[in-house]
mmCIF file of C-alpha atoms in Angstrom:
data_model
loop_
_atom_site.group_PDB
_atom_site.id
_atom_site.type_symbol
_atom_site.label_atom_id
_atom_site.label_comp_id
_atom_site.label_asym_id
_atom_site.label_seq_id
_atom_site.Cartn_x
_atom_site.Cartn_y
_atom_site.Cartn_z
ATOM 1 C CA MET A 1 0.000 0.000 0.000
ATOM 2 C CA THR A 2 1.407 3.350 -1.028
ATOM 3 C CA THR A 3 1.184 6.135 1.520
ATOM 4 C CA VAL A 4 0.482 9.515 0.065
ATOM 5 C CA PRO A 5 2.269 12.224 2.119
ATOM 6 C CA SER A 6 0.093 14.910 3.547
ATOM 7 C CA PRO A 7 0.499 18.261 1.851
ATOM 8 C CA LEU A 8 2.645 20.749 3.710
ATOM 9 C CA PRO A 9 0.812 23.682 5.285
ATOM 10 C CA PRO A 10 1.139 26.896 3.324
ATOM 11 C CA ALA A 11 4.039 29.116 4.349
ATOM 12 C CA PRO A 12 3.046 32.212 6.330
ATOM 13 C CA PRO A 13 3.067 35.388 4.294
ATOM 14 C CA ALA A 14 6.317 37.336 4.435
ATOM 15 C CA ALA A 15 6.288 40.379 6.688
ATOM 16 C CA SER A 16 5.894 43.562 4.722
ATOM 17 C CA THR A 17 7.054 47.061 5.524
ATOM 18 C CA PRO A 18 4.177 49.529 5.822
ATOM 19 C CA THR A 19 4.129 52.346 3.322
ATOM 20 C CA GLU A 20 2.219 54.911 5.397
ATOM 21 C CA LEU A 21 3.075 56.368 8.779
ATOM 22 C CA THR A 22 0.242 55.690 11.231
ATOM 23 C CA ASP A 23 0.000 55.380 15.020
ATOM 24 C CA ASP A 24 0.371 51.583 14.677
ATOM 25 C CA TYR A 25 3.850 51.832 13.154
ATOM 26 C CA LEU A 26 6.475 51.097 15.829
ATOM 27 C CA ALA A 27 3.975 51.605 18.650
ATOM 28 C CA ALA A 28 5.039 51.343 22.307
ATOM 29 C CA GLY A 29 6.007 47.776 23.235
ATOM 30 C CA GLN A 30 7.037 46.734 19.737
ATOM 31 C CA CYS A 31 10.559 45.508 19.071
ATOM 32 C CA VAL A 32 12.678 46.476 16.088
ATOM 33 C CA ALA A 33 15.424 45.052 13.910
ATOM 34 C CA VAL A 34 17.769 46.747 11.483
ATOM 35 C CA VAL A 35 16.250 46.421 8.001
ATOM 36 C CA VAL A 36 18.641 48.757 6.148
ATOM 37 C CA GLU A 37 22.235 49.068 7.310
ATOM 38 C CA ALA A 38 23.745 52.495 7.945
ATOM 39 C CA ILE A 39 25.999 54.012 5.306
ATOM 40 C CA GLY A 40 28.714 55.656 7.389
ATOM 41 C CA SER A 41 27.618 59.122 8.461
ATOM 42 C CA ILE A 42 25.687 59.683 5.225
ATOM 43 C CA SER A 43 22.574 57.693 6.064
ATOM 44 C CA PRO A 44 21.610 56.153 9.432
ATOM 45 C CA ALA A 45 20.257 52.630 9.752
ATOM 46 C CA ALA A 46 16.548 52.015 9.210
ATOM 47 C CA TYR A 47 14.530 49.863 11.608
ATOM 48 C CA GLY A 48 11.408 47.768 11.161
ATOM 49 C CA PRO A 49 9.035 45.911 13.501
ATOM 50 C CA VAL A 50 9.800 42.295 14.467
ATOM 51 C CA PRO A 51 8.547 39.994 17.268
ATOM 52 C CA CYS A 52 10.465 40.641 20.484
ATOM 53 C CA GLU A 53 11.507 36.962 20.594
ATOM 54 C CA SER A 54 13.145 37.256 17.169
ATOM 55 C CA ARG A 55 16.904 36.791 17.082
ATOM 56 C CA SER A 56 17.156 39.919 14.952
ATOM 57 C CA ALA A 57 15.391 42.151 17.497
ATOM 58 C CA VAL A 58 17.774 44.799 18.832
ATOM 59 C CA ALA A 59 15.620 47.323 20.710
ATOM 60 C CA GLN A 60 12.124 47.952 22.084
ATOM 61 C CA VAL A 61 9.927 51.012 21.769
ATOM 62 C CA SER A 62 9.265 52.435 25.235
ATOM 63 C CA SER A 63 7.085 55.362 24.121
ATOM 64 C CA ARG A 64 5.964 57.116 20.964
ATOM 65 C CA THR A 65 4.400 60.415 20.000
ATOM 66 C CA ARG A 66 1.115 60.521 18.128
ATOM 67 C CA THR A 67 1.411 60.797 14.367
ATOM 68 C CA ALA A 68 0.934 64.446 13.433
ATOM 69 C CA PRO A 69 0.650 66.440 10.206
ATOM 70 C CA ALA A 70 3.863 67.551 8.584
ATOM 71 C CA ARG A 71 5.526 70.599 10.131
ATOM 72 C CA SER A 72 3.177 70.271 13.080
ATOM 73 C CA HIS A 73 3.319 72.923 15.782
ATOM 74 C CA VAL A 74 2.371 70.350 18.436
ATOM 75 C CA PRO A 75 5.438 70.239 20.743
ATOM 76 C CA ALA A 76 4.987 66.514 21.472
ATOM 77 C CA ALA A 77 5.289 65.743 17.785
ATOM 78 C CA ARG A 78 8.712 67.347 17.501
ATOM 79 C CA ARG A 79 10.225 66.845 20.955
ATOM 80 C CA PRO A 80 9.381 63.449 22.468
ATOM 81 C CA ALA A 81 9.494 63.335 26.271
ATOM 82 C CA CYS A 82 11.450 60.079 26.453
ATOM 83 C CA LYS A 83 12.497 58.363 29.672
ATOM 84 C CA ASP A 84 15.960 59.297 30.881
ATOM 85 C CA ASP A 85 17.299 55.777 30.117
ATOM 86 C CA THR A 86 16.309 55.972 26.438
ATOM 87 C CA ASP A 87 19.175 54.746 24.235
ATOM 88 C CA PHE A 88 18.060 56.372 20.970
ATOM 89 C CA VAL A 89 15.169 58.167 19.275
ATOM 90 C CA LEU A 90 13.820 57.443 15.812
ATOM 91 C CA ASP A 91 12.343 60.092 13.552
ATOM 92 C CA LEU A 92 9.755 57.694 12.142
ATOM 93 C CA GLY A 93 8.984 59.463 8.866
ATOM 94 C CA PRO A 94 12.547 59.304 7.478
ATOM 95 C CA ASN A 95 13.020 55.862 9.059
ATOM 96 C CA LEU A 96 9.993 54.459 7.220
ATOM 97 C CA ALA A 97 11.109 56.083 3.964
ATOM 98 C CA ARG A 98 14.589 54.528 4.219
ATOM 99 C CA ALA A 99 13.071 51.132 5.060
ATOM 100 C CA ASN A 100 11.114 51.363 1.785
ATOM 101 C CA GLY A 101 14.141 52.436 -0.238
ATOM 102 C CA GLY A 102 13.146 56.083 -0.556
ATOM 103 C CA THR A 103 13.589 59.433 1.133
ATOM 104 C CA ALA A 104 11.274 61.405 3.380
ATOM 105 C CA ARG A 105 9.253 64.235 1.861
ATOM 106 C CA PRO A 106 8.688 67.561 3.662
ATOM 107 C CA TYR A 107 4.908 67.091 3.598
ATOM 108 C CA ASP A 108 4.941 63.553 5.090
ATOM 109 C CA PRO A 109 3.373 63.031 8.562
ATOM 110 C CA GLU A 110 5.787 62.956 11.489
ATOM 111 C CA ALA A 111 6.188 61.000 14.706
ATOM 112 C CA TYR A 112 9.005 59.969 17.036
ATOM 113 C CA ALA A 113 9.748 56.786 18.985
ATOM 114 C CA CYS A 114 11.928 56.367 22.082
ATOM 115 C CA LEU A 115 13.830 53.069 22.162
ATOM 116 C CA ARG A 116 15.858 51.029 24.620
ATOM 117 C CA ASN A 117 18.405 48.448 23.462
ATOM 118 C CA LEU A 118 17.513 44.872 24.378
ATOM 119 C CA LYS A 119 21.156 44.190 25.286
ATOM 120 C CA ALA A 120 24.097 46.266 26.449
ATOM 121 C CA PRO A 121 25.549 48.727 25.735
ATOM 122 C CA HIS A 122 22.994 51.204 27.054
ATOM 123 C CA PRO A 123 24.255 54.717 26.266
ATOM 124 C CA GLY A 124 21.161 56.141 27.964
ATOM 125 C CA ASP A 125 22.119 54.764 31.392
ATOM 126 C CA PRO A 126 23.338 57.308 33.980
ATOM 127 C CA GLY A 127 26.916 58.398 33.407
ATOM 128 C CA GLN A 128 27.402 56.615 30.090
ATOM 129 C CA GLY A 129 27.644 59.805 28.077
ATOM 130 C CA GLY A 130 25.052 58.980 25.440
ATOM 131 C CA GLY A 131 21.370 58.716 24.717
ATOM 132 C CA PRO A 132 19.082 61.592 23.730
ATOM 133 C CA MET A 133 18.053 62.601 27.262
ATOM 134 C CA ILE A 134 19.979 64.105 30.176
ATOM 135 C CA GLY A 135 18.961 62.642 33.528
ATOM 136 C CA VAL A 136 20.019 62.282 37.140
ATOM 137 C CA GLY A 137 23.469 60.702 37.323
ATOM 138 C CA ASP A 138 24.585 62.020 33.939
ATOM 139 C CA CYS A 139 27.639 64.238 33.583
ATOM 140 C CA ILE A 140 27.847 67.312 31.375
ATOM 141 C CA VAL A 141 30.014 70.138 30.172
ATOM 142 C CA ARG A 142 28.577 73.640 29.981
ATOM 143 C CA THR A 143 27.161 74.827 26.682
ATOM 144 C CA THR A 144 24.619 77.413 25.549
ATOM 145 C CA THR A 145 21.578 77.237 23.310
ATOM 146 C CA ALA A 146 21.235 79.199 20.083
ATOM 147 C CA ASN A 147 19.529 81.896 22.177
ATOM 148 C CA GLY A 148 22.452 82.068 24.592
ATOM 149 C CA ASP A 149 20.640 80.300 27.441
ATOM 150 C CA PRO A 150 22.558 77.911 29.717
ATOM 151 C CA SER A 151 22.561 74.302 28.551
ATOM 152 C CA GLY A 152 24.612 71.145 28.892
ATOM 153 C CA ARG A 153 26.232 68.528 26.671
ATOM 154 C CA GLU A 154 26.381 65.022 28.058
ATOM 155 C CA VAL A 155 29.779 63.337 28.468
ATOM 156 C CA LYS A 156 30.989 60.160 30.150
ATOM 157 C CA CYS A 157 31.352 60.456 33.905
ATOM 158 C CA ASP A 158 34.491 58.312 33.897
ATOM 159 C CA ALA A 159 36.245 60.875 31.648
ATOM 160 C CA THR A 160 37.023 58.256 28.987
ATOM 161 C CA GLY A 161 35.341 60.348 26.293
ATOM 162 C CA PRO A 162 36.817 63.283 24.363
ATOM 163 C CA SER A 163 35.774 65.787 27.089
ATOM 164 C CA GLU A 164 36.169 65.642 30.860
ATOM 165 C CA PRO A 165 32.955 66.176 32.856
ATOM 166 C CA GLN A 166 32.416 69.470 34.647
ATOM 167 C CA TYR A 167 29.099 68.811 36.405
ATOM 168 C CA LYS A 168 26.891 65.914 37.442
ATOM 169 C CA ILE A 169 23.067 66.088 37.410
ATOM 170 C CA VAL A 170 21.771 65.503 40.933
ATOM 171 C CA LYS A 171 18.117 66.473 40.500
ATOM 172 C CA LYS A 172 15.507 67.415 37.897
ATOM 173 C CA VAL A 173 12.496 69.580 38.692
ATOM 174 C CA LEU A 174 9.454 70.757 36.758
ATOM 175 C CA GLU A 175 9.618 74.211 35.264
ATOM 176 C CA PRO A 176 7.463 76.628 37.317
ATOM 177 C CA PHE A 177 4.950 77.068 34.490
ATOM 178 C CA LEU A 178 4.191 73.326 34.606
ATOM 179 C CA THR A 179 3.683 73.175 38.365
ATOM 180 C CA PRO A 180 0.051 72.320 39.225
ATOM 181 C CA ARG A 181 -1.956 75.333 40.331
ATOM 182 C CA GLY A 182 -1.879 75.740 44.095
ATOM 183 C CA SER A 183 1.399 73.832 44.454
ATOM 184 C CA THR A 184 4.768 75.307 45.322
ATOM 185 C CA PRO A 185 7.255 74.930 42.468
ATOM 186 C CA ASP A 186 10.161 72.635 43.268
ATOM 187 C CA LYS A 187 13.572 74.243 42.911
ATOM 188 C CA CYS A 188 17.198 73.291 42.752
ATOM 189 C CA ALA A 189 18.805 73.230 46.195
ATOM 190 C CA PRO A 190 20.504 76.425 47.422
ATOM 191 C CA GLY A 191 24.131 76.466 46.368
ATOM 192 C CA THR A 192 23.524 74.344 43.247
ATOM 193 C CA ALA A 193 26.547 74.961 41.029
ATOM 194 C CA TYR A 194 24.730 74.958 37.695
ATOM 195 C CA GLU A 195 21.184 74.627 36.401
ATOM 196 C CA PHE A 196 19.552 74.751 32.997
ATOM 197 C CA SER A 197 16.344 73.858 31.150
ATOM 198 C CA ASP A 198 16.239 70.549 29.273
ATOM 199 C CA GLY A 199 13.825 72.072 26.752
ATOM 200 C CA LEU A 200 11.105 69.577 27.691
ATOM 201 C CA GLY A 201 9.628 71.252 30.752
ATOM 202 C CA GLN A 202 12.231 70.318 33.350
ATOM 203 C CA ARG A 203 15.264 71.983 34.876
ATOM 204 C CA ALA A 204 18.449 70.057 35.586
ATOM 205 C CA CYS A 205 20.275 70.776 38.852
ATOM 206 C CA ALA A 206 23.993 69.976 38.700
ATOM 207 C CA ASP A 207 26.913 69.960 41.140
ATOM 208 C CA ARG A 208 30.569 70.164 40.218
ATOM 209 C CA VAL A 209 32.287 66.828 39.635
#
């Protein structure tokens, strides 16, 4: 008697890269893999969604802004309030364009995602001198904004980077205009060596290293 083998189940459809930027693209909790390698300093890597258990997954989205119209005046669309331990931020419009082999257009919608690497290194950790946010435990050197206001540039606390640290962030407080009505604004402690706005509604209080 000849046994006829059972037909193999159909292969699952290949994952496809979306072509439009919506709130579902790289939403909070999703993991990403590199889908287009970086080309030196000319073009950064592009990332796409993959299951978090995938061997190719390299980072996870911790938070994301809502998708907004191009050139939006909504502050959250342009300046994501990421957690201090964020390792890197993706500008999702250009990222999606690169993933599809194209370039972003000035009238495309915009959104930003804050990501944390699944494995070390974590440049966003306190004192590591990297990541897009400045938080408690980070070290800085003094700089100024384009308007001449005090600011800070993050550097490694162990002085192994190109610049030695001048100050270390010991506290962050809400800007007075964001303090709930009826509450007393929190302030840097008296004698704080240096303080500056992080541009996202908080002030950084720093002592000399």
